[in-house]
Every structure is written in C-alpha cells, then in structure tokens.
Amino acid sequence: MTTTTTAPKPGLLTILSSPALDKDLKRIADKVLNRERLTQEDGIMLFEKGEIGYLGALANYVRERLHGNKTYFNRNFHIEPTNVCVFTCKFCSYSRLYKNREEGWELSIDEMLDIVKKYDGQPVTEVHIVGGVHPKMNLDFFTELMRRIKAHRPDLHIKGFTPVELDYMFRKAKVSAEEGMRMMKEAGLQSLPGGGAEIFHPDIRVQICHDKVDADGWLNIHRTAHNMGMVTNATMLYGHIEEYWHRVDHMERLRSLQDETHGFNTFIPLKFRNKDNDMAHVPESTIVEDLRMYAIARLYMDNFQHLKAYWPMLGRNSAQLTLSFGVNDLDGTIDDTTKIYSMAGSEEQSPSMNTAQLAMLIKQAGRTPVERDTVYNEVKDYSEVEFTEEELLN
Ligand code: V47
Ligand code: SF4
C-alpha cells in the first residue's frame, strides 16, 4: 500500500484533545494515528458512539495519508445482459422471474456487441458486465461474449460477473471454481466487480437473499480469482435490517481475505434503496448515517487501498460529500447504461456524466480529479484542465 505521512489537521487535533471526548473514541483515534489495526469491538464502538464530526475528521486524515487530495474516476460503460433472474433477493427492484421473462430483457451476443461498438473511437477503458442470473445464459454463452468483445476491442478491460452469476454458471457446467475461473480468464475476463456480497452473516442473508451463493461461496470465488492474479472489488449492502455488528462482521471477513491474498482493490458500501422491491417498507438510511458508514469503512478496512462511493446509487450531491469522509473514488462516467439503481429509486434516473462533469464534481469538492484505469494506473490528472461551458452542459 502506498502511504504518505500527513500531520493531523488542527480540526482533528481539537476534537482529539477535547476533554469531553469519550475515552473509547480517544483510544480508537490513537490507534488510527499510530496505524494500529481496529478490532471488531472497536468497529462496533465507532458505529455506536462515533459522531459525524469525529468520524469525518479521522477518516479524512486516513484518506489524505493514503491519497492526498486525489480522487479517482474512470471512463466506463455497463452491459446488463438480462434482468431475468432465478434468484429472489428481497431488496432487488430490477429482476424478473424466468416465468415472467417477457417483462424483462435478454440481450443476444450480437446486441451486446452492438453496445460495445457504440463506443468505437471513444476513450473508454472499461466495460462492466453484470446482470440477473438467466438459466439459459451459461458459461459457453459468456465465454463466447468475452471472446467477441476482445476480438473487436482488445484494449477494453472486461470487469464482470459476480460470484452469484459465476457460482450458478459453474455449477450448471459442472466445473470447479478454479476450472470455471480459468475458462473465464482465458476468454478475456480481467477482474471481478464487488456485487453479490450483500451482508454475509447468515442471520441476515437468509432473510434478504436466501437462495443465492452464501458468504463462503462468495469469498471463495474472489479468493480463486486473486490466486490467478486477478484483482476484484467488494461491496456491502447496508442500511436495511442489519445491525451494526453485522456490518463489522462483513468487513472483518473481507479484511481477513485481503490479508490472505491482497487481491481486492476497492471497497464499495452500497446504500439500500427501497423503491419497488419486497423491502419497500424498510426506511432508507439518512445521509448522516451514510457518511458515518463511509468513514467507518475507511477506518476499519486498513488493508484496502481504495474506498469508492458509487454515485449512480447515492446521487451526485451525496457522493461529493463522501469525499470528506474517507472516499477517494467515484467510479465512472457510466453513460446511462445501468438500471439497477434507477429502478430501486435513486435520484439518478439516467446516470451519465461526461468526463468534464465528473471531474468538475470532484473539483467542486476541493479534490484533484484523476482518471484511472480499472487497476488504478493513472491515466490523466485533470487539476489544470479548464472545461468549456459546452463540455460541462453537454
Ligand atoms: O450486489 C441491488 C446492489 C449490487 C439494490 O465493483 C442494491 O466497481 C441498493 O455491485 N439498493 C450490484 N443496492 C452492483 C455492484 C457494483 C456497482 C458499481 C460498481 C461496482 C464495482 C459494483 O447492487 C448488488 C446489490 O448489492 N443492489 N438492489 C437496492 N435496492
Ligand atoms: Fe438476481 Fe442479483 Fe436481483 Fe438477486 S440482486 S434477484 S441475484 S438480479
């Protein structure tokens, strides 16, 4: 991990030297300043007692120690092959059961190639492929898709498929995780996105997504990918029926796997959105709770280099705020190619930002926009770039 030395800012020092500061919070802050690992008890304590000013100042300190002012984004688009799904996650607003598949979409390989071809000549670096689990879209179908994408555009990084999709595909094809991942990698898959993790603890998992891959299955597919030299991301769907300790348990399992493999790039907390799903009665978390979540993730996940706020889900204004609460990555330009969050009630009904708009969003929050590729090679620093009004409005 790259780290720089940053002296704590006066605001943080004032908070830490206040005689009113709870003694547990003072002890945890000292650990953070000394780069000591937080325990699960510390994590729970932060959720229970940490107020937003304290958490923000501490998480921002760690963020600046790791990345200074840099905030990363990439130029990407999504392909969602289908929203037909054999699983029945209660939080999902997007999927349609196979028996109701005429209400959903199912793209052919040619149709997906046409999406890729729309970006010919444009400087996108990544395609993110993720969707429902369709019983007829199998390992052969997706290896063929990736071969065709790579034949058309070899430089486009393919990040795709969650362990939910992969586990189903591999079981159907009767191949092991190792064999299946090797086939996917040979066909062109380069990294895995973080989806499908939800909340690992079985007490919650059984209530919100009982029929898909469990925690060990999810972690094992990421472990297998890491052992083959692939990098991956990790998510956590928070702010519904879970308790704080379930969040800490989830982060702990990811942190342990990261100690073992060092294959995770980024942790992405995903805020539960409650529109048009079977959990519509569960209220959404407040922005204060969201910012506390990001800050605690930054403090707890000490072996994850990057913390991402996914703006299509959070909305662009809240995403800007997270940049002061530990976040150093805002994902990509997206180009209105994902439906998962608009269908779940996000403010972003047609998520798309051009490079100028995304870079400006970051500048407005006082940070330095840096375009990256999927594996965090820096592509371009936008700090000195002036944008025209046309570019910003486009
Ligand atoms: O696993 C589904 C989540 C995830 C809802 O790795 C919901 O770069 C909130 O993982 N409210 C898929 N969240 C998306 C995902 C992702 C997105 C962007 C970047 C990356 C990356 C990964 O979406 C699912 C699930 O946790 N989700 N429904 C909902 N109602
Ligand atoms: Fe299917 Fe994914 Fe929706 Fe679950 S979250 S029902 S696995 S599309």
Coordinates of C-alpha atoms and ligand atoms in Angstrom, one line a residue:
M1 CA 0.0 0.0 0.0
T2 CA 1.3 3.5 -0.8
T3 CA 1.1 5.8 2.2
T4 CA 2.4 9.3 2.9
T5 CA 2.9 11.0 6.2
T6 CA 0.3 13.5 7.0
A7 CA 0.2 15.6 10.1
P8 CA -3.3 15.6 11.7
K9 CA -5.1 18.9 10.8
P10 CA -6.0 21.4 13.5
G11 CA -9.7 20.4 13.4
L12 CA -8.8 16.8 14.2
L13 CA -6.4 17.8 16.9
T14 CA -9.1 20.0 18.5
I15 CA -11.5 17.0 18.5
L16 CA -9.0 14.7 19.9
S17 CA -7.8 17.0 22.7
S18 CA -11.3 17.8 23.9
P19 CA -11.7 16.6 27.5
A20 CA -15.3 15.8 26.5
L21 CA -14.2 13.1 24.0
D22 CA -15.3 9.6 25.1
K23 CA -12.3 7.6 26.3
D24 CA -13.0 4.7 24.0
L25 CA -13.2 7.1 21.0
K26 CA -9.9 8.7 22.1
R27 CA -8.3 5.2 22.4
I28 CA -9.5 4.3 18.9
A29 CA -8.3 7.6 17.4
D30 CA -4.8 7.0 18.9
K31 CA -4.8 3.6 17.2
V32 CA -5.6 5.1 13.9
L33 CA -2.9 7.8 14.2
N34 CA -0.4 5.0 15.1
R35 CA -1.6 2.8 12.2
E36 CA -2.7 0.1 14.5
R37 CA -5.5 -2.3 13.4
L38 CA -9.0 -1.8 14.8
T39 CA -10.7 -4.8 16.4
Q40 CA -14.3 -5.8 15.8
E41 CA -15.2 -4.3 19.2
D42 CA -13.6 -1.0 18.1
G43 CA -15.7 -1.1 14.9
I44 CA -18.9 -1.6 16.8
M45 CA -17.9 1.1 19.2
L46 CA -17.4 3.5 16.3
F47 CA -20.9 2.8 15.0
E48 CA -22.5 3.2 18.4
K49 CA -20.6 6.2 19.7
G50 CA -18.8 7.9 16.8
E51 CA -20.5 11.2 15.9
I52 CA -20.1 12.5 12.4
G53 CA -17.5 15.3 13.1
Y54 CA -15.2 12.9 14.9
L55 CA -15.5 10.1 12.3
G56 CA -15.2 12.5 9.3
A57 CA -12.0 14.1 10.7
L58 CA -10.4 10.8 11.4
A59 CA -11.4 9.1 8.1
N60 CA -10.3 12.2 6.2
Y61 CA -6.9 12.0 7.9
V62 CA -6.5 8.4 6.7
R63 CA -7.8 9.2 3.2
E64 CA -5.2 12.1 2.9
R65 CA -2.5 9.9 4.4
L66 CA -3.2 7.4 1.6
H67 CA -4.1 9.5 -1.4
G68 CA -3.6 13.2 -0.5
N69 CA -6.3 15.1 -2.5
K70 CA -6.5 12.7 -5.4
T71 CA -10.0 11.4 -6.3
Y72 CA -10.1 8.7 -9.0
F73 CA -12.7 8.0 -11.6
N74 CA -12.8 6.1 -14.8
R75 CA -14.4 6.2 -18.2
N76 CA -16.6 3.1 -18.4
F77 CA -20.0 1.8 -19.5
H78 CA -22.1 -1.1 -18.3
I79 CA -23.7 -4.0 -20.1
E80 CA -26.6 -5.7 -18.3
P81 CA -27.2 -8.9 -20.3
T82 CA -30.5 -9.6 -18.7
N83 CA -32.7 -8.8 -15.7
V84 CA -34.3 -12.2 -15.8
C85 CA -33.1 -14.0 -12.6
V86 CA -33.6 -17.3 -11.0
F87 CA -33.0 -15.8 -7.5
T88 CA -35.4 -13.9 -5.3
C89 CA -33.4 -11.3 -3.4
K90 CA -35.9 -9.2 -1.4
F91 CA -34.1 -5.9 -2.0
C92 CA -34.0 -6.3 -5.8
S93 CA -36.1 -3.9 -7.8
Y94 CA -34.7 -4.9 -11.0
S95 CA -35.1 -8.6 -11.7
R96 CA -37.9 -10.5 -13.2
L97 CA -38.5 -14.2 -12.6
Y98 CA -38.0 -16.6 -15.5
K99 CA -41.7 -17.3 -15.6
N100 CA -42.3 -13.5 -16.2
R101 CA -39.4 -13.1 -18.5
E102 CA -41.5 -11.2 -21.1
E103 CA -41.5 -8.3 -18.7
G104 CA -37.7 -8.2 -18.7
W105 CA -34.9 -8.1 -21.2
E106 CA -32.5 -10.7 -22.6
L107 CA -29.7 -9.4 -24.9
S108 CA -28.1 -11.6 -27.5
I109 CA -24.4 -11.7 -28.0
D110 CA -24.8 -9.6 -31.2
E111 CA -26.9 -7.0 -29.3
M112 CA -24.2 -6.7 -26.6
L113 CA -21.5 -6.4 -29.3
D114 CA -23.5 -3.5 -30.7
I115 CA -23.4 -1.8 -27.4
V116 CA -19.6 -2.2 -27.4
K117 CA -19.4 -0.9 -30.9
K118 CA -21.2 2.3 -29.9
Y119 CA -18.0 3.3 -28.0
D120 CA -15.7 2.7 -31.0
G121 CA -13.2 5.6 -31.2
Q122 CA -14.2 6.8 -27.7
P123 CA -11.6 6.8 -24.9
V124 CA -13.5 4.4 -22.5
T125 CA -11.2 2.0 -20.7
E126 CA -13.7 -0.5 -19.1
V127 CA -16.8 -2.4 -19.7
H128 CA -18.6 -3.5 -16.5
I129 CA -20.8 -6.6 -17.2
V130 CA -23.3 -7.6 -14.6
G131 CA -26.9 -8.7 -14.6
G132 CA -29.5 -11.2 -13.4
V133 CA -28.9 -15.0 -13.4
H134 CA -30.7 -16.3 -16.5
P135 CA -30.9 -20.1 -16.7
K136 CA -30.0 -20.1 -20.4
M137 CA -27.1 -17.7 -20.3
N138 CA -24.4 -20.2 -19.4
L139 CA -20.6 -20.5 -19.3
D140 CA -20.4 -21.1 -23.1
F141 CA -22.5 -18.0 -23.7
F142 CA -20.4 -15.7 -21.6
T143 CA -17.0 -17.0 -22.7
E144 CA -18.2 -16.5 -26.3
L145 CA -19.4 -13.0 -25.4
M146 CA -16.0 -12.1 -24.0
R147 CA -14.0 -13.6 -26.9
R148 CA -16.1 -11.5 -29.3
I149 CA -15.6 -8.3 -27.2
K150 CA -11.8 -8.9 -27.0
A151 CA -11.6 -9.7 -30.8
H152 CA -13.4 -6.4 -31.5
R153 CA -11.6 -4.2 -29.0
P154 CA -8.6 -5.9 -27.2
D155 CA -7.7 -2.8 -25.1
L156 CA -11.1 -2.7 -23.4
H157 CA -10.8 -4.0 -19.8
I158 CA -13.6 -6.5 -19.0
K159 CA -14.7 -6.3 -15.4
G160 CA -17.6 -8.6 -15.0
F161 CA -19.8 -11.1 -13.2
T162 CA -20.4 -11.5 -9.5
P163 CA -19.9 -14.8 -7.6
V164 CA -23.7 -15.1 -7.7
E165 CA -23.6 -15.4 -11.5
L166 CA -20.3 -17.3 -11.6
D167 CA -21.3 -19.9 -8.9
Y168 CA -24.5 -20.7 -10.9
M169 CA -22.7 -20.9 -14.2
F170 CA -20.0 -23.1 -12.8
R171 CA -22.4 -25.5 -11.0
K172 CA -24.5 -25.8 -14.2
A173 CA -21.5 -26.5 -16.3
K174 CA -20.3 -29.0 -13.6
V175 CA -16.9 -27.3 -13.3
S176 CA -15.0 -26.3 -10.1
A177 CA -14.5 -22.7 -9.2
E178 CA -10.8 -23.0 -10.3
E179 CA -11.7 -24.5 -13.7
G180 CA -14.5 -22.1 -14.3
M181 CA -12.5 -19.0 -13.4
R182 CA -9.6 -20.3 -15.6
M183 CA -12.1 -20.6 -18.6
M184 CA -13.4 -17.1 -17.9
K185 CA -10.0 -15.6 -17.7
E186 CA -8.8 -17.3 -20.9
A187 CA -11.9 -15.9 -22.7
G188 CA -11.0 -12.3 -21.6
L189 CA -12.3 -11.7 -18.1
Q190 CA -9.8 -9.5 -16.3
S191 CA -11.4 -8.5 -13.0
L192 CA -14.5 -9.0 -10.9
P193 CA -16.8 -6.3 -9.6
G194 CA -17.9 -6.3 -6.0
G195 CA -21.6 -7.2 -6.3
G196 CA -23.5 -10.1 -4.7
A197 CA -21.8 -9.7 -1.2
E198 CA -24.9 -8.0 0.4
I199 CA -24.5 -8.9 4.1
F200 CA -22.5 -12.1 4.7
H201 CA -23.8 -13.1 8.1
P202 CA -26.3 -16.0 7.7
D203 CA -28.9 -14.4 10.1
I204 CA -29.4 -11.6 7.7
R205 CA -28.5 -13.3 4.4
V206 CA -31.3 -15.9 4.9
Q207 CA -33.8 -13.1 5.3
I208 CA -32.8 -10.9 2.3
C209 CA -31.3 -13.3 -0.3
H210 CA -31.6 -16.9 1.0
D211 CA -31.3 -18.7 -2.3
K212 CA -28.0 -17.4 -3.8
V213 CA -24.4 -18.1 -3.1
D214 CA -23.5 -17.9 0.6
A215 CA -20.7 -15.9 2.2
D216 CA -18.1 -18.7 1.9
G217 CA -19.0 -19.3 -1.7
W218 CA -18.7 -15.6 -2.5
L219 CA -15.3 -15.3 -0.7
N220 CA -14.0 -18.5 -2.3
I221 CA -14.7 -17.2 -5.9
H222 CA -12.9 -14.0 -5.1
R223 CA -10.0 -16.0 -3.5
T224 CA -9.8 -18.1 -6.6
A225 CA -9.7 -15.0 -8.8
H226 CA -7.0 -13.5 -6.6
N227 CA -4.9 -16.6 -6.7
M228 CA -5.0 -16.4 -10.5
G229 CA -3.6 -12.9 -10.4
M230 CA -7.0 -11.1 -11.0
V231 CA -8.0 -8.1 -8.9
T232 CA -11.5 -7.7 -7.6
N233 CA -13.8 -5.3 -5.7
A234 CA -16.0 -5.9 -2.7
T235 CA -19.4 -4.4 -1.7
M236 CA -21.7 -4.3 1.3
L237 CA -25.4 -3.6 1.0
Y238 CA -26.1 -1.6 4.2
G239 CA -28.9 0.3 5.8
H240 CA -31.8 -2.1 5.9
I241 CA -32.5 -4.8 8.5
E242 CA -28.9 -5.5 9.6
E243 CA -27.4 -4.3 12.9
Y244 CA -24.1 -2.6 13.3
W245 CA -22.3 -5.8 14.3
H246 CA -23.4 -7.5 11.1
R247 CA -21.6 -4.7 9.1
V248 CA -18.5 -5.1 11.2
D249 CA -18.7 -8.9 10.7
H250 CA -19.0 -8.4 7.0
M251 CA -16.0 -6.0 6.8
E252 CA -14.0 -8.4 9.0
R253 CA -14.5 -11.3 6.6
L254 CA -13.3 -9.1 3.7
R255 CA -10.3 -7.8 5.7
S256 CA -9.2 -11.3 6.5
L257 CA -9.4 -12.5 2.9
Q258 CA -7.4 -9.4 1.9
D259 CA -4.7 -10.3 4.5
E260 CA -4.5 -13.6 2.8
T261 CA -4.5 -12.6 -0.9
H262 CA -4.1 -8.8 -1.3
G263 CA -6.3 -9.1 -4.3
F264 CA -9.0 -6.6 -3.5
N265 CA -8.7 -3.1 -5.0
T266 CA -11.7 -1.3 -3.6
F267 CA -14.4 -1.5 -1.0
I268 CA -17.8 -0.1 -2.0
P269 CA -20.5 0.4 0.6
L270 CA -23.9 0.3 -1.2
K271 CA -26.8 2.2 0.4
F272 CA -30.0 0.2 0.3
R273 CA -32.7 1.9 -1.8
N274 CA -36.3 0.9 -1.1
K275 CA -38.4 1.6 -4.2
D276 CA -40.5 -1.1 -5.8
N277 CA -39.0 -4.1 -4.0
D278 CA -40.1 -6.6 -1.3
M279 CA -38.4 -4.4 1.3
A280 CA -40.1 -1.2 0.4
H281 CA -41.4 -1.0 4.0
V282 CA -37.8 -0.7 5.3
P283 CA -36.8 3.0 5.6
E284 CA -33.7 4.2 3.9
S285 CA -30.7 5.4 5.9
T286 CA -30.1 9.1 6.4
I287 CA -27.3 11.0 4.7
V288 CA -25.6 11.3 8.2
E289 CA -25.7 7.6 8.6
D290 CA -24.3 7.1 5.1
L291 CA -21.4 9.4 5.8
R292 CA -20.7 7.6 9.1
M293 CA -20.7 4.3 7.2
Y294 CA -18.1 5.5 4.7
A295 CA -15.9 7.0 7.4
I296 CA -16.0 3.8 9.5
A297 CA -15.3 1.7 6.4
R298 CA -12.2 3.9 5.8
L299 CA -11.0 3.4 9.3
Y300 CA -11.8 -0.4 9.6
M301 CA -10.6 -1.6 6.1
D302 CA -7.0 -0.7 6.7
N303 CA -5.7 -3.1 4.0
F304 CA -8.0 -1.8 1.3
Q305 CA -6.3 0.9 -0.7
H306 CA -9.4 2.4 -2.2
L307 CA -12.9 3.3 -0.9
K308 CA -15.5 4.0 -3.6
A309 CA -18.8 5.9 -3.5
Y310 CA -20.9 4.8 -6.4
W311 CA -22.6 8.0 -7.5
P312 CA -25.5 6.4 -9.5
M313 CA -26.8 4.9 -6.3
L314 CA -26.1 7.6 -3.8
G315 CA -26.8 10.6 -6.1
R316 CA -24.1 13.0 -7.2
N317 CA -24.5 15.6 -4.3
S318 CA -24.2 13.0 -1.6
A319 CA -21.3 11.4 -3.5
Q320 CA -19.5 14.8 -3.3
L321 CA -19.9 14.8 0.5
T322 CA -18.4 11.4 0.9
L323 CA -15.1 12.8 -0.5
S324 CA -14.6 14.3 3.0
F325 CA -15.5 11.1 4.8
G326 CA -12.8 8.7 3.5
V327 CA -13.8 8.2 -0.1
N328 CA -11.2 8.5 -2.8
D329 CA -13.0 7.0 -5.8
L330 CA -16.3 7.9 -7.6
D331 CA -16.4 5.0 -10.2
G332 CA -17.1 6.1 -13.7
T333 CA -18.9 8.0 -16.4
I334 CA -21.4 5.1 -16.8
D335 CA -23.2 6.7 -19.8
D336 CA -26.7 5.7 -18.7
T337 CA -26.0 2.1 -19.1
T338 CA -27.2 0.7 -15.8
K339 CA -30.7 0.2 -14.5
I340 CA -30.1 -1.4 -11.1
Y341 CA -30.3 1.9 -9.1
S342 CA -32.7 3.9 -11.1
M343 CA -35.3 1.1 -10.7
A344 CA -34.6 1.0 -6.9
G345 CA -35.4 4.7 -6.5
S346 CA -32.1 6.5 -6.8
E347 CA -32.1 10.3 -7.5
E348 CA -30.1 9.4 -10.7
Q349 CA -32.8 8.2 -13.1
S350 CA -30.5 8.3 -16.1
P351 CA -27.0 8.0 -14.7
S352 CA -24.5 9.6 -17.1
M353 CA -21.8 12.1 -16.6
N354 CA -19.2 13.2 -19.2
T355 CA -15.6 13.4 -18.2
A356 CA -15.8 17.2 -17.7
Q357 CA -18.9 16.9 -15.4
L358 CA -17.3 14.2 -13.3
A359 CA -14.0 16.0 -13.0
M360 CA -15.8 19.2 -12.1
L361 CA -17.9 17.4 -9.4
I362 CA -14.6 16.4 -7.8
K363 CA -13.1 19.8 -8.2
Q364 CA -16.1 21.5 -6.6
A365 CA -15.5 19.3 -3.5
G366 CA -11.9 20.6 -3.3
R367 CA -10.3 17.5 -4.6
T368 CA -8.0 16.6 -7.5
P369 CA -9.7 14.6 -10.3
V370 CA -7.5 11.8 -11.6
E371 CA -8.7 9.5 -14.3
R372 CA -7.6 5.9 -13.7
D373 CA -8.0 2.6 -15.5
T374 CA -9.7 -0.4 -13.8
V375 CA -6.5 -1.4 -11.9
Y376 CA -5.7 2.2 -10.8
N377 CA -3.0 3.1 -13.2
E378 CA -3.3 6.9 -13.5
V379 CA -4.5 7.9 -17.0
K380 CA -4.7 11.7 -16.6
D381 CA -4.6 14.4 -13.9
Y382 CA -7.4 16.9 -14.5
S383 CA -6.3 19.5 -11.9
E384 CA -5.1 22.0 -14.5
V385 CA -7.7 21.2 -17.2
E386 CA -10.2 24.0 -18.0
F387 CA -13.5 22.9 -19.3
T388 CA -15.7 24.8 -21.7
E389 CA -19.3 25.6 -20.9
E390 CA -20.4 23.4 -23.7
E391 CA -18.5 20.4 -22.3
L392 CA -20.0 21.0 -18.8
L393 CA -23.5 21.3 -20.1
N394 CA -23.3 18.5 -22.7
Ligands
V47_1 O1 -25.0 -6.9 -5.4 C1 -29.3 -4.4 -5.7 C2 -26.9 -4.0 -5.1 C3 -25.2 -4.7 -6.4 C4 -30.3 -2.8 -4.6 O2 -17.3 -3.4 -8.3 C5 -28.9 -2.7 -4.5 O3 -16.9 -1.5 -9.3 C6 -29.1 -0.8 -3.1 O4 -22.0 -4.5 -7.0 N1 -30.5 -0.9 -3.2 C7 -24.7 -4.8 -7.8 N2 -28.3 -1.7 -3.7 C8 -23.9 -3.5 -8.2 C9 -22.4 -3.6 -7.8 C10 -21.4 -2.6 -8.2 C11 -21.9 -1.4 -8.7 C12 -20.9 -0.5 -9.1 C13 -19.6 -0.7 -9.1 C14 -19.2 -2.0 -8.7 C15 -17.7 -2.3 -8.8 C16 -20.1 -2.9 -8.2 O5 -26.3 -3.8 -6.4 C17 -25.9 -6.0 -5.9 C18 -26.6 -5.4 -4.7 O6 -25.9 -5.3 -3.6 N3 -28.3 -3.7 -5.2 N4 -30.5 -3.8 -5.4 C19 -31.1 -1.8 -3.9 N5 -32.4 -1.9 -3.9
SF4_2 FE1 -31.0 -11.7 -9.1 FE2 -29.0 -10.1 -8.5 FE3 -31.5 -9.2 -8.3 FE4 -30.6 -11.1 -6.6 S1 -29.9 -8.9 -6.7 S2 -32.6 -11.1 -7.6 S3 -29.2 -12.2 -7.8 S4 -30.5 -9.7 -10.1

